[in-house]
Amino acid sequence: MNSNPKTTSTIATGGTPFTSQARRAGLKRLSAISALLLVALGSLVTAPALAQDIQSSPSFVDDFTSFDRARWYVSDGWSNGSHQNCTWSKGLVALSDGVLSLGFEKQKLKDRDYACGEIQTKQRFGYGTYEARIKTDTGSGLNAAFFSYIGPSDKQPWDEIDFEVLTKDTSKVQVNAYIAGKGNNEKLVDVAGGTDKAFNDYAFVWQKDSLRWYVNGQLVNTITDPAKLPTHAQKIFFSLWGSDKMTGWMGEFADPGRKLTLQIDRVAFTALGEPCQFPESLACSIK
């Protein structure tokens, strides 16, 4: 949908620039991390069944009544490669009435004819429930994404867990995972009513022995193969971007003739084994 005319307050950037969504361009995200928790053994003391093996920042809920600059970094002034036809711009990130909007519009920035929006957490998170309530726009050649990622820009291997709405078809969302830079775990799943007609809830539950994706509380995909499970703490991202080169995947790009938006009503991370943080949370109902 069109951006809300009240959405005028832009958000300043801060932190170290970080390229995301560059996997399709073939960027290599390699390297290694060792961040395991030591579990104390003692008489009559056992480790909790859901104890974490990956270091993680604490659980949080962000309903965007304000913008937490200690949590979020706003991408600004670069793009992720020749596949992307827009430049990240802090001017395309705006907060209004408890909804954070990421925009895409025709605006010449550097060597690109379009500007687009992305945010990412400054913290990294491990096993637990990741969930977001979002609404997309429509348009061929665009990608509206909620995902977690870590890679070479943080001197880590490339691990990633995705929800990607290719807005050429808003009846579906693509789920995926990358492990040490290897993907091929894509699955398209239906979104009843469409991703653009109303806010929908997207969540994944990442555990040591499984990875599960949910849409509006319904399980839509599961991975249990150890070789296809992430093993490194990751940052949380939201982005809206376009491409006039990746037509086979995203569709033929055409100037939408208006500003497009990805709207984010809420995002939360609940660490494994911790109680759910709000009544609608998937963490309240799953095991």
CSV table of C-alpha atoms in Angstrom, one decimal:
chain,number,residue,atom,x,y,z
A,1,MET,CA,0.0,0.0,0.0
A,2,ASN,CA,1.0,3.6,-0.2
A,3,SER,CA,3.1,5.0,2.6
A,4,ASN,CA,1.1,6.7,5.4
A,5,PRO,CA,1.3,10.5,5.0
A,6,LYS,CA,1.9,10.7,8.7
A,7,THR,CA,5.1,8.7,8.3
A,8,THR,CA,7.5,11.5,8.2
A,9,SER,CA,10.0,11.0,11.0
A,10,THR,CA,13.2,9.6,9.6
A,11,ILE,CA,15.7,7.7,11.7
A,12,ALA,CA,19.4,8.4,11.9
A,13,THR,CA,22.0,5.7,11.3
A,14,GLY,CA,24.7,4.6,13.5
A,15,GLY,CA,27.2,1.7,13.7
A,16,THR,CA,29.3,-0.2,11.2
A,17,PRO,CA,27.9,-0.6,7.7
A,18,PHE,CA,27.0,-4.2,6.9
A,19,THR,CA,25.9,-5.7,3.6
A,20,SER,CA,22.9,-8.1,3.6
A,21,GLN,CA,20.8,-10.0,1.1
A,22,ALA,CA,23.9,-10.4,-1.1
A,23,ARG,CA,23.7,-14.1,-1.3
A,24,ARG,CA,22.0,-14.1,-4.7
A,25,ALA,CA,24.9,-12.1,-6.1
A,26,GLY,CA,27.3,-14.9,-5.1
A,27,LEU,CA,29.2,-13.1,-2.3
A,28,LYS,CA,31.2,-15.5,-0.2
A,29,ARG,CA,30.4,-15.4,3.5
A,30,LEU,CA,32.9,-17.7,5.1
A,31,SER,CA,35.0,-17.9,8.3
A,32,ALA,CA,34.5,-19.4,11.8
A,33,ILE,CA,33.2,-18.7,15.3
A,34,SER,CA,33.4,-20.5,18.5
A,35,ALA,CA,30.8,-19.3,21.0
A,36,LEU,CA,29.7,-22.2,23.1
A,37,LEU,CA,28.3,-22.0,26.7
A,38,LEU,CA,30.0,-24.1,29.3
A,39,VAL,CA,27.4,-26.1,31.3
A,40,ALA,CA,28.4,-26.6,35.0
A,41,LEU,CA,28.1,-30.1,36.2
A,42,GLY,CA,27.5,-30.8,39.9
A,43,SER,CA,25.9,-33.2,42.3
A,44,LEU,CA,22.1,-33.4,41.9
A,45,VAL,CA,22.3,-30.6,39.3
A,46,THR,CA,21.3,-31.2,35.7
A,47,ALA,CA,21.3,-28.9,32.7
A,48,PRO,CA,17.8,-27.7,31.6
A,49,ALA,CA,16.4,-29.6,28.7
A,50,LEU,CA,16.3,-26.5,26.6
A,51,ALA,CA,19.7,-25.0,27.6
A,52,GLN,CA,21.3,-23.0,24.9
A,53,ASP,CA,24.6,-24.0,23.2
A,54,ILE,CA,25.0,-20.6,21.4
A,55,GLN,CA,25.6,-17.3,23.1
A,56,SER,CA,22.6,-15.0,22.7
A,57,SER,CA,21.5,-11.5,23.5
A,58,PRO,CA,18.4,-11.4,25.8
A,59,SER,CA,14.8,-11.8,24.8
A,60,PHE,CA,13.0,-8.7,23.7
A,61,VAL,CA,9.7,-7.4,22.2
A,62,ASP,CA,9.7,-4.2,20.1
A,63,ASP,CA,6.3,-2.8,19.2
A,64,PHE,CA,7.8,0.4,17.7
A,65,THR,CA,6.1,2.9,19.9
A,66,SER,CA,9.6,4.5,19.6
A,67,PHE,CA,12.7,3.6,17.8
A,68,ASP,CA,15.4,2.0,19.9
A,69,ARG,CA,18.8,3.1,18.5
A,70,ALA,CA,20.6,0.9,21.0
A,71,ARG,CA,18.9,-2.1,19.3
A,72,TRP,CA,18.6,-1.1,15.6
A,73,TYR,CA,21.2,0.0,13.0
A,74,VAL,CA,19.8,1.7,9.9
A,75,SER,CA,21.5,0.8,6.6
A,76,ASP,CA,22.5,3.9,4.7
A,77,GLY,CA,24.5,4.9,1.6
A,78,TRP,CA,25.4,1.6,-0.1
A,79,SER,CA,23.9,-1.3,-1.9
A,80,ASN,CA,24.7,-5.0,-1.8
A,81,GLY,CA,26.0,-5.5,-5.3
A,82,SER,CA,25.1,-5.1,-9.0
A,83,HIS,CA,22.0,-7.3,-8.5
A,84,GLN,CA,20.3,-4.6,-6.3
A,85,ASN,CA,18.9,-1.6,-8.2
A,86,CYS,CA,18.5,0.6,-5.1
A,87,THR,CA,20.7,2.3,-2.5
A,88,TRP,CA,20.0,1.8,1.2
A,89,SER,CA,18.7,5.2,2.6
A,90,LYS,CA,17.9,6.2,6.1
A,91,GLY,CA,15.3,8.5,4.6
A,92,LEU,CA,13.3,5.4,3.6
A,93,VAL,CA,13.0,4.3,7.3
A,94,ALA,CA,10.2,6.0,9.2
A,95,LEU,CA,8.1,5.5,12.3
A,96,SER,CA,4.4,6.5,12.6
A,97,ASP,CA,1.6,5.4,15.0
A,98,GLY,CA,3.5,2.3,16.3
A,99,VAL,CA,4.4,1.0,12.8
A,100,LEU,CA,7.9,1.1,11.3
A,101,SER,CA,7.9,1.5,7.5
A,102,LEU,CA,10.7,0.6,5.1
A,103,GLY,CA,10.3,2.3,1.7
A,104,PHE,CA,11.2,1.8,-1.9
A,105,GLU,CA,10.9,4.7,-4.3
A,106,LYS,CA,12.4,6.3,-7.4
A,107,GLN,CA,15.2,8.5,-6.0
A,108,LYS,CA,18.7,8.9,-7.5
A,109,LEU,CA,21.3,8.0,-5.0
A,110,LYS,CA,24.9,7.4,-6.0
A,111,ASP,CA,24.8,5.0,-9.0
A,112,ARG,CA,21.3,3.7,-8.5
A,113,ASP,CA,18.0,5.2,-9.6
A,114,TYR,CA,16.0,4.0,-6.6
A,115,ALA,CA,16.3,4.2,-2.8
A,116,CYS,CA,15.3,1.5,-0.4
A,117,GLY,CA,15.2,0.7,3.4
A,118,GLU,CA,16.8,-1.8,5.7
A,119,ILE,CA,17.3,-2.2,9.5
A,120,GLN,CA,19.3,-4.7,11.4
A,121,THR,CA,19.9,-5.4,15.1
A,122,LYS,CA,23.2,-4.5,16.6
A,123,GLN,CA,22.9,-7.6,18.8
A,124,ARG,CA,23.1,-11.3,17.9
A,125,PHE,CA,20.6,-14.0,18.9
A,126,GLY,CA,20.7,-17.7,19.3
A,127,TYR,CA,18.2,-20.5,19.8
A,128,GLY,CA,14.7,-19.4,20.4
A,129,THR,CA,11.5,-18.0,18.7
A,130,TYR,CA,11.8,-15.2,16.3
A,131,GLU,CA,8.5,-13.5,15.2
A,132,ALA,CA,7.4,-10.5,13.3
A,133,ARG,CA,4.0,-9.0,12.4
A,134,ILE,CA,4.3,-7.4,9.0
A,135,LYS,CA,2.4,-6.2,5.9
A,136,THR,CA,4.0,-5.9,2.4
A,137,ASP,CA,3.2,-3.9,-0.7
A,138,THR,CA,2.9,-5.3,-4.2
A,139,GLY,CA,5.2,-5.0,-7.2
A,140,SER,CA,7.2,-7.2,-9.5
A,141,GLY,CA,11.0,-7.3,-9.0
A,142,LEU,CA,10.9,-6.5,-5.3
A,143,ASN,CA,11.7,-8.5,-2.2
A,144,ALA,CA,10.2,-7.7,1.3
A,145,ALA,CA,12.2,-9.7,3.9
A,146,PHE,CA,12.3,-10.7,7.6
A,147,PHE,CA,15.3,-12.8,8.3
A,148,SER,CA,18.3,-13.5,10.5
A,149,TYR,CA,21.9,-13.5,9.2
A,150,ILE,CA,25.5,-13.5,10.2
A,151,GLY,CA,28.5,-13.6,7.8
A,152,PRO,CA,32.0,-12.4,6.8
A,153,SER,CA,31.3,-8.7,7.5
A,154,ASP,CA,31.1,-9.8,11.2
A,155,LYS,CA,34.0,-12.2,10.7
A,156,GLN,CA,31.6,-15.2,11.0
A,157,PRO,CA,30.5,-17.9,8.6
A,158,TRP,CA,27.3,-17.3,6.6
A,159,ASP,CA,24.3,-18.6,8.4
A,160,GLU,CA,20.8,-17.3,7.6
A,161,ILE,CA,17.1,-18.0,8.2
A,162,ASP,CA,14.6,-16.4,5.9
A,163,PHE,CA,11.1,-15.2,5.2
A,164,GLU,CA,11.0,-13.5,1.8
A,165,VAL,CA,7.9,-12.1,0.1
A,166,LEU,CA,8.6,-11.7,-3.6
A,167,THR,CA,5.9,-9.1,-4.0
A,168,LYS,CA,5.2,-10.1,-7.6
A,169,ASP,CA,3.0,-12.7,-5.9
A,170,THR,CA,1.7,-11.7,-2.5
A,171,SER,CA,-0.2,-14.9,-2.0
A,172,LYS,CA,3.0,-16.7,-0.9
A,173,VAL,CA,6.1,-16.3,1.2
A,174,GLN,CA,9.4,-18.1,0.6
A,175,VAL,CA,11.2,-19.7,3.5
A,176,ASN,CA,14.8,-20.7,3.3
A,177,ALA,CA,18.0,-21.3,5.3
A,178,TYR,CA,21.7,-20.9,4.4
A,179,ILE,CA,24.3,-22.9,6.3
A,180,ALA,CA,28.0,-22.0,5.7
A,181,GLY,CA,26.9,-20.2,2.6
A,182,LYS,CA,24.9,-23.2,1.2
A,183,GLY,CA,21.2,-22.7,0.5
A,184,ASN,CA,18.8,-24.8,-1.6
A,185,ASN,CA,16.4,-25.1,1.2
A,186,GLU,CA,13.7,-22.9,-0.4
A,187,LYS,CA,10.0,-23.6,0.0
A,188,LEU,CA,7.1,-21.4,-1.1
A,189,VAL,CA,4.1,-21.5,1.3
A,190,ASP,CA,0.7,-19.9,1.0
A,191,VAL,CA,-0.4,-16.8,3.0
A,192,ALA,CA,-4.2,-16.8,3.3
A,193,GLY,CA,-5.6,-13.5,2.2
A,194,GLY,CA,-2.2,-12.3,0.9
A,195,THR,CA,0.8,-10.6,2.4
A,196,ASP,CA,-0.5,-7.1,1.3
A,197,LYS,CA,-4.1,-7.1,2.5
A,198,ALA,CA,-3.5,-7.2,6.2
A,199,PHE,CA,-0.7,-7.8,8.8
A,200,ASN,CA,0.4,-11.4,9.1
A,201,ASP,CA,2.5,-13.1,11.7
A,202,TYR,CA,5.7,-14.8,10.6
A,203,ALA,CA,7.8,-16.8,13.0
A,204,PHE,CA,10.6,-19.4,13.1
A,205,VAL,CA,11.7,-21.5,16.0
A,206,TRP,CA,15.4,-22.3,16.0
A,207,GLN,CA,16.6,-25.2,18.2
A,208,LYS,CA,19.7,-27.2,18.3
A,209,ASP,CA,18.0,-30.2,16.5
A,210,SER,CA,15.4,-28.4,14.4
A,211,LEU,CA,14.3,-25.3,12.5
A,212,ARG,CA,10.6,-24.7,12.1
A,213,TRP,CA,8.7,-21.9,10.2
A,214,TYR,CA,5.2,-20.7,11.0
A,215,VAL,CA,2.7,-18.4,9.2
A,216,ASN,CA,-0.1,-17.1,11.4
A,217,GLY,CA,0.6,-19.7,13.9
A,218,GLN,CA,0.5,-22.6,11.5
A,219,LEU,CA,3.6,-24.8,10.9
A,220,VAL,CA,4.6,-24.6,7.3
A,221,ASN,CA,8.1,-26.1,7.1
A,222,THR,CA,10.5,-28.1,9.2
A,223,ILE,CA,14.2,-28.9,8.9
A,224,THR,CA,15.9,-31.5,11.1
A,225,ASP,CA,18.9,-32.5,9.1
A,226,PRO,CA,21.9,-31.5,11.2
A,227,ALA,CA,23.8,-30.4,8.1
A,228,LYS,CA,21.1,-27.9,7.3
A,229,LEU,CA,20.8,-26.3,10.8
A,230,PRO,CA,22.5,-23.0,11.6
A,231,THR,CA,25.1,-23.0,14.4
A,232,HIS,CA,26.0,-19.3,14.8
A,233,ALA,CA,24.3,-16.5,16.6
A,234,GLN,CA,22.7,-14.0,14.1
A,235,LYS,CA,21.4,-10.5,13.7
A,236,ILE,CA,17.7,-9.8,12.8
A,237,PHE,CA,17.0,-7.9,9.6
A,238,PHE,CA,14.1,-6.3,7.8
A,239,SER,CA,14.6,-5.0,4.2
A,240,LEU,CA,12.7,-3.9,1.1
A,241,TRP,CA,14.7,-3.9,-2.1
A,242,GLY,CA,14.5,-4.3,-5.8
A,243,SER,CA,16.4,-5.9,-8.7
A,244,ASP,CA,16.1,-5.5,-12.5
A,245,LYS,CA,18.5,-8.5,-13.0
A,246,MET,CA,17.1,-11.3,-10.9
A,247,THR,CA,14.0,-11.7,-13.1
A,248,GLY,CA,13.8,-15.5,-12.9
A,249,TRP,CA,13.4,-15.3,-9.1
A,250,MET,CA,11.8,-11.9,-8.4
A,251,GLY,CA,10.0,-11.2,-11.7
A,252,GLU,CA,10.5,-8.4,-14.2
A,253,PHE,CA,11.1,-5.1,-12.5
A,254,ALA,CA,8.9,-2.1,-13.5
A,255,ASP,CA,8.9,1.3,-12.0
A,256,PRO,CA,6.0,1.2,-9.5
A,257,GLY,CA,5.3,4.9,-10.1
A,258,ARG,CA,4.8,5.4,-6.3
A,259,LYS,CA,6.5,4.8,-3.0
A,260,LEU,CA,6.1,1.2,-1.8
A,261,THR,CA,6.4,0.1,1.8
A,262,LEU,CA,7.1,-2.9,4.1
A,263,GLN,CA,5.3,-2.2,7.4
A,264,ILE,CA,6.5,-3.7,10.7
A,265,ASP,CA,4.0,-3.7,13.6
A,266,ARG,CA,6.0,-5.9,16.0
A,267,VAL,CA,9.1,-8.0,16.3
A,268,ALA,CA,10.2,-10.3,19.1
A,269,PHE,CA,12.8,-12.8,20.1
A,270,THR,CA,12.1,-15.2,22.9
A,271,ALA,CA,15.2,-17.2,24.0
A,272,LEU,CA,14.7,-21.0,24.2
A,273,GLY,CA,13.3,-22.1,27.5
A,274,GLU,CA,12.1,-18.6,28.6
A,275,PRO,CA,8.4,-17.8,29.1
A,276,CYS,CA,6.4,-16.1,26.3
A,277,GLN,CA,6.5,-12.3,26.4
A,278,PHE,CA,3.0,-11.3,25.1
A,279,PRO,CA,-0.3,-13.1,24.8
A,280,GLU,CA,-0.2,-13.5,21.0
A,281,SER,CA,3.4,-14.9,20.9
A,282,LEU,CA,3.9,-18.2,19.3
A,283,ALA,CA,6.2,-19.0,22.2
A,284,CYS,CA,3.1,-19.3,24.4
A,285,SER,CA,1.7,-22.2,22.5
A,286,ILE,CA,4.6,-24.3,21.1
A,287,LYS,CA,6.9,-26.8,22.8
